[in-house]
PDB file of C-alpha atoms in Angstrom:
ATOM      1  CA  MET A 250     193.035  50.824  38.009  1.00  0.00           C
ATOM      2  CA  LYS A 251     195.512  53.197  39.345  1.00  0.00           C
ATOM      3  CA  GLY A 252     193.960  56.379  38.656  1.00  0.00           C
ATOM      4  CA  ASP A 253     190.356  55.329  40.546  1.00  0.00           C
ATOM      5  CA  VAL A 254     189.453  56.775  43.528  1.00  0.00           C
ATOM      6  CA  MET A 255     187.175  54.660  45.398  1.00  0.00           C
ATOM      7  CA  PRO A 256     184.069  56.246  46.903  1.00  0.00           C
ATOM      8  CA  HIS A 257     184.225  57.649  50.679  1.00  0.00           C
ATOM      9  CA  GLN A 258     180.796  57.458  52.434  1.00  0.00           C
ATOM     10  CA  HIS A 259     180.170  59.473  55.265  1.00  0.00           C
ATOM     11  CA  CYS A 260     177.176  57.730  56.968  1.00  0.00           C
ATOM     12  CA  ALA A 261     176.599  60.429  59.906  1.00  0.00           C
ATOM     13  CA  ASP A 262     173.228  59.510  61.769  1.00  0.00           C
ATOM     14  CA  ARG A 263     172.090  60.649  65.026  1.00  0.00           C
ATOM     15  CA  ARG A 264     173.140  57.587  66.616  1.00  0.00           C
ATOM     16  CA  ASN A 265     176.902  57.771  65.262  1.00  0.00           C
ATOM     17  CA  PHE A 266     176.676  61.101  66.509  1.00  0.00           C
ATOM     18  CA  LEU A 267     175.513  60.680  69.779  1.00  0.00           C
ATOM     19  CA  GLN A 268     177.767  57.839  70.618  1.00  0.00           C
ATOM     20  CA  LEU A 269     180.832  59.985  69.768  1.00  0.00           C
ATOM     21  CA  SER A 270     179.643  62.892  72.005  1.00  0.00           C
ATOM     22  CA  VAL A 271     179.257  60.623  74.782  1.00  0.00           C
ATOM     23  CA  ARG A 272     182.700  59.393  74.006  1.00  0.00           C
ATOM     24  CA  LEU A 273     184.048  62.744  73.685  1.00  0.00           C
ATOM     25  CA  ALA A 274     182.404  64.143  77.152  1.00  0.00           C
ATOM     26  CA  THR A 275     183.535  61.166  78.912  1.00  0.00           C
ATOM     27  CA  LEU A 276     187.489  61.706  77.548  1.00  0.00           C
ATOM     28  CA  GLY A 277     186.974  65.285  78.443  1.00  0.00           C
ATOM     29  CA  ILE A 278     185.414  64.948  82.391  1.00  0.00           C
ATOM     30  CA  LEU A 279     188.528  62.188  82.576  1.00  0.00           C
ATOM     31  CA  GLY A 280     191.490  64.550  80.883  1.00  0.00           C
ATOM     32  CA  LEU A 281     189.930  67.669  83.069  1.00  0.00           C
ATOM     33  CA  GLY A 282     190.707  65.271  86.596  1.00  0.00           C
ATOM     34  CA  LEU A 283     186.874  64.827  87.219  1.00  0.00           C
ATOM     35  CA  SER A 284     187.435  60.956  87.761  1.00  0.00           C
ATOM     36  CA  PRO A 285     186.511  59.492  90.986  1.00  0.00           C
ATOM     37  CA  ALA A 286     190.556  58.289  91.102  1.00  0.00           C
ATOM     38  CA  ARG A 287     191.589  62.031  91.285  1.00  0.00           C
ATOM     39  CA  PRO A 288     191.104  62.589  94.755  1.00  0.00           C
ATOM     40  CA  ALA A 289     192.945  59.057  95.680  1.00  0.00           C
ATOM     41  CA  ARG A 290     195.904  60.108  93.728  1.00  0.00           C
ATOM     42  CA  ALA A 291     196.019  63.985  95.504  1.00  0.00           C
ATOM     43  CA  ALA A 292     196.016  62.260  98.561  1.00  0.00           C
ATOM     44  CA  GLN A 293     199.205  60.039  97.866  1.00  0.00           C
ATOM     45  CA  ALA A 294     201.054  63.101  96.474  1.00  0.00           C
ATOM     46  CA  SER A 295     202.389  65.094  99.807  1.00  0.00           C
ATOM     47  CA  ASP A 296     205.420  65.241  99.020  1.00  0.00           C
ATOM     48  CA  TYR A 297     205.320  67.627  95.849  1.00  0.00           C
ATOM     49  CA  LYS A 298     207.741  70.640  96.123  1.00  0.00           C
ATOM     50  CA  ALA A 299     207.508  73.006  93.970  1.00  0.00           C
ATOM     51  CA  LEU A 300     210.600  75.843  92.883  1.00  0.00           C
ATOM     52  CA  VAL A 301     208.935  79.268  92.131  1.00  0.00           C
ATOM     53  CA  CYS A 302     211.865  81.503  90.461  1.00  0.00           C
ATOM     54  CA  VAL A 303     210.299  84.984  90.306  1.00  0.00           C
ATOM     55  CA  TYR A 304     212.876  87.122  87.684  1.00  0.00           C
ATOM     56  CA  LEU A 305     211.830  90.807  88.738  1.00  0.00           C
ATOM     57  CA  ALA A 306     214.363  91.810  85.969  1.00  0.00           C
ATOM     58  CA  GLY A 307     215.557  94.882  87.806  1.00  0.00           C
ATOM     59  CA  GLY A 308     211.775  95.605  89.007  1.00  0.00           C
ATOM     60  CA  ASN A 309     212.970  95.332  92.937  1.00  0.00           C
ATOM     61  CA  ASP A 310     214.946  97.309  95.306  1.00  0.00           C
ATOM     62  CA  GLY A 311     216.512  94.162  96.426  1.00  0.00           C
ATOM     63  CA  ASN A 312     219.077  95.972  98.814  1.00  0.00           C
ATOM     64  CA  ASN A 313     216.029  96.827 101.109  1.00  0.00           C
ATOM     65  CA  LEU A 314     214.239  93.674 100.688  1.00  0.00           C
ATOM     66  CA  ILE A 315     216.548  91.679 102.423  1.00  0.00           C
ATOM     67  CA  VAL A 316     219.117  93.102 104.712  1.00  0.00           C
ATOM     68  CA  PRO A 317     222.312  91.856 106.666  1.00  0.00           C
ATOM     69  CA  LEU A 318     222.405  92.498 110.135  1.00  0.00           C
ATOM     70  CA  ASP A 319     226.351  91.664 111.359  1.00  0.00           C
ATOM     71  CA  ALA A 320     227.443  94.775 112.438  1.00  0.00           C
ATOM     72  CA  ALA A 321     230.264  95.157 109.414  1.00  0.00           C
ATOM     73  CA  ARG A 322     227.574  94.506 106.731  1.00  0.00           C
ATOM     74  CA  TYR A 323     224.971  96.804 108.450  1.00  0.00           C
ATOM     75  CA  THR A 324     226.994  99.166 108.600  1.00  0.00           C
ATOM     76  CA  ALA A 325     228.153  99.187 105.299  1.00  0.00           C
ATOM     77  CA  TYR A 326     224.510  98.634 104.091  1.00  0.00           C
ATOM     78  CA  GLN A 327     223.884 101.993 105.585  1.00  0.00           C
ATOM     79  CA  SER A 328     226.315 103.721 104.263  1.00  0.00           C
ATOM     80  CA  LEU A 329     225.441 102.546 100.704  1.00  0.00           C
ATOM     81  CA  ARG A 330     222.092 103.113 101.097  1.00  0.00           C
ATOM     82  CA  GLY A 331     221.912 106.620 102.591  1.00  0.00           C
ATOM     83  CA  ASP A 332     218.305 108.071 103.283  1.00  0.00           C
ATOM     84  CA  LEU A 333     217.141 104.584 101.952  1.00  0.00           C
ATOM     85  CA  ALA A 334     218.686 102.039 104.136  1.00  0.00           C
ATOM     86  CA  LEU A 335     215.705 100.612 106.544  1.00  0.00           C
ATOM     87  CA  SER A 336     216.310 100.882 110.163  1.00  0.00           C
ATOM     88  CA  GLY A 337     215.710  97.690 112.669  1.00  0.00           C
ATOM     89  CA  THR A 338     212.221  98.908 113.379  1.00  0.00           C
ATOM     90  CA  GLU A 339     210.973  98.505 109.522  1.00  0.00           C
ATOM     91  CA  LEU A 340     212.548  94.935 109.670  1.00  0.00           C
ATOM     92  CA  LEU A 341     210.856  91.644 110.694  1.00  0.00           C
ATOM     93  CA  GLU A 342     212.977  89.538 112.842  1.00  0.00           C
ATOM     94  CA  PRO A 343     216.303  87.920 112.010  1.00  0.00           C
ATOM     95  CA  ILE A 344     216.844  84.636 109.888  1.00  0.00           C
ATOM     96  CA  ALA A 345     220.033  83.305 109.255  1.00  0.00           C
ATOM     97  CA  ASP A 346     221.633  81.854 106.473  1.00  0.00           C
ATOM     98  CA  ALA A 347     223.216  78.173 106.123  1.00  0.00           C
ATOM     99  CA  ALA A 348     226.404  80.197 107.260  1.00  0.00           C
ATOM    100  CA  GLY A 349     224.735  81.336 110.208  1.00  0.00           C
ATOM    101  CA  ASN A 350     224.997  84.754 108.829  1.00  0.00           C
ATOM    102  CA  PRO A 351     222.012  86.915 110.185  1.00  0.00           C
ATOM    103  CA  TYR A 352     219.332  88.811 107.606  1.00  0.00           C
ATOM    104  CA  ALA A 353     216.284  90.749 107.828  1.00  0.00           C
ATOM    105  CA  LEU A 354     213.136  90.806 105.458  1.00  0.00           C
ATOM    106  CA  HIS A 355     211.391  94.267 104.962  1.00  0.00           C
ATOM    107  CA  TYR A 356     208.515  95.087 107.496  1.00  0.00           C
ATOM    108  CA  GLY A 357     206.171  94.655 104.351  1.00  0.00           C
ATOM    109  CA  LEU A 358     206.809  90.693 104.045  1.00  0.00           C
ATOM    110  CA  SER A 359     206.145  89.027 107.042  1.00  0.00           C
ATOM    111  CA  GLU A 360     204.027  86.455 104.635  1.00  0.00           C
ATOM    112  CA  LEU A 361     207.389  85.753 103.377  1.00  0.00           C
ATOM    113  CA  ASN A 362     209.295  85.605 106.894  1.00  0.00           C
ATOM    114  CA  ALA A 363     206.671  82.978 107.890  1.00  0.00           C
ATOM    115  CA  LEU A 364     207.392  80.774 105.052  1.00  0.00           C
ATOM    116  CA  TYR A 365     210.709  81.035 105.557  1.00  0.00           C
ATOM    117  CA  ASN A 366     210.795  80.415 109.577  1.00  0.00           C
ATOM    118  CA  ALA A 367     208.345  77.341 108.469  1.00  0.00           C
ATOM    119  CA  GLY A 368     210.882  75.860 106.011  1.00  0.00           C
ATOM    120  CA  ARG A 369     208.663  76.365 102.554  1.00  0.00           C
ATOM    121  CA  LEU A 370     210.962  79.434 101.723  1.00  0.00           C
ATOM    122  CA  ALA A 371     214.543  80.011 100.563  1.00  0.00           C
ATOM    123  CA  VAL A 372     216.036  82.802  99.526  1.00  0.00           C
ATOM    124  CA  VAL A 373     218.887  82.706  96.805  1.00  0.00           C
ATOM    125  CA  LEU A 374     221.190  86.428  97.294  1.00  0.00           C
ATOM    126  CA  ASN A 375     223.764  88.113  94.806  1.00  0.00           C
ATOM    127  CA  THR A 376     221.707  87.324  91.820  1.00  0.00           C
ATOM    128  CA  GLY A 377     222.168  89.612  88.794  1.00  0.00           C
ATOM    129  CA  MET A 378     220.240  91.443  86.433  1.00  0.00           C
ATOM    130  CA  LEU A 379     219.892  90.566  82.448  1.00  0.00           C
ATOM    131  CA  HIS A 380     221.385  92.656  80.307  1.00  0.00           C
ATOM    132  CA  ARG A 381     220.446  91.056  77.448  1.00  0.00           C
ATOM    133  CA  PRO A 382     217.934  88.239  75.951  1.00  0.00           C
ATOM    134  CA  LEU A 383     219.701  84.457  75.957  1.00  0.00           C
ATOM    135  CA  THR A 384     219.574  81.781  74.030  1.00  0.00           C
ATOM    136  CA  ARG A 385     218.880  78.439  75.773  1.00  0.00           C
ATOM    137  CA  ALA A 386     222.288  77.618  75.219  1.00  0.00           C
ATOM    138  CA  GLU A 387     223.537  80.515  77.254  1.00  0.00           C
ATOM    139  CA  VAL A 388     221.104  80.205  79.893  1.00  0.00           C
ATOM    140  CA  LEU A 389     222.162  76.627  80.311  1.00  0.00           C
ATOM    141  CA  GLN A 390     225.885  77.731  80.154  1.00  0.00           C
ATOM    142  CA  GLY A 391     225.335  79.970  83.034  1.00  0.00           C
ATOM    143  CA  ASN A 392     227.666  82.931  82.815  1.00  0.00           C
ATOM    144  CA  SER A 393     225.497  85.334  81.112  1.00  0.00           C
ATOM    145  CA  VAL A 394     223.710  87.425  83.657  1.00  0.00           C
ATOM    146  CA  ARG A 395     225.819  90.264  85.033  1.00  0.00           C
ATOM    147  CA  LEU A 396     225.924  90.769  88.921  1.00  0.00           C
ATOM    148  CA  ASN A 397     224.791  94.169  89.981  1.00  0.00           C
ATOM    149  CA  PHE A 398     227.004  94.654  92.688  1.00  0.00           C
ATOM    150  CA  CYS A 399     230.370  94.122  90.724  1.00  0.00           C
ATOM    151  CA  VAL A 400     228.595  96.861  88.079  1.00  0.00           C
ATOM    152  CA  ALA A 401     227.893  99.318  90.779  1.00  0.00           C
ATOM    153  CA  VAL A 402     231.706  99.063  92.541  1.00  0.00           C
ATOM    154  CA  GLU A 403     233.321 100.746  89.564  1.00  0.00           C
ATOM    155  CA  LEU A 404     230.847 103.999  89.596  1.00  0.00           C
ATOM    156  CA  SER A 405     229.647 107.142  91.785  1.00  0.00           C
ATOM    157  CA  ALA A 406     227.451 106.174  94.801  1.00  0.00           C
ATOM    158  CA  SER A 407     225.322 109.489  93.732  1.00  0.00           C
ATOM    159  CA  SER A 408     223.603 108.003  91.033  1.00  0.00           C
ATOM    160  CA  GLY A 409     220.650 105.559  91.081  1.00  0.00           C
ATOM    161  CA  GLN A 410     221.108 101.948  91.337  1.00  0.00           C
ATOM    162  CA  TYR A 411     219.256 100.839  88.257  1.00  0.00           C
ATOM    163  CA  ALA A 412     221.218 103.640  86.391  1.00  0.00           C
ATOM    164  CA  ARG A 413     224.296 102.825  87.069  1.00  0.00           C
ATOM    165  CA  PRO A 414     224.731 100.032  84.162  1.00  0.00           C
ATOM    166  CA  ILE A 415     223.456 102.118  81.648  1.00  0.00           C
ATOM    167  CA  PRO A 416     226.746 103.834  80.469  1.00  0.00           C
ATOM    168  CA  LEU A 417     228.554 100.168  80.657  1.00  0.00           C
ATOM    169  CA  LEU A 418     225.472  98.784  78.801  1.00  0.00           C
ATOM    170  CA  TRP A 419     224.812 101.712  76.575  1.00  0.00           C
ATOM    171  CA  PRO A 420     227.615 103.379  75.833  1.00  0.00           C
ATOM    172  CA  SER A 421     226.112 105.716  73.828  1.00  0.00           C
ATOM    173  CA  HIS A 422     223.519 107.178  76.522  1.00  0.00           C
TER     174      HIS A 422
END
């Protein structure tokens, strides 16, 4: 009887269909977090923290996003930025990094300034742009991101910030 196949019967009647539908609906409601226990769990999770990283891939003028305020670095910033440098009236109230170095955010970022002052925002300085797609292993290795300031130092200050790496990345251009 090795080759014999047992007949398989499907008895789909209304009662079985309704029972299955109610079970699936209940499972769906619990899965969406609509159960009575959800508000209690949410109230207990008051220490929840999230790390949100926004990688703009060169789509932000970071040199006018956060500006150094100490005399030496602000003078260097003004000389490098020229007409694009922000004046004191275009900057928000000063903030400081862990070492006490003063910075100021662009005047359009008042909400971020408030979050920073409330201890709910941190800023990571001197990160660079991605110069090619990375594998997971390369990301974990951590040395495949080229720093903007390292590239810009070697080239003329008369070219745009985002045009400066082009000859290094694509020599044929």
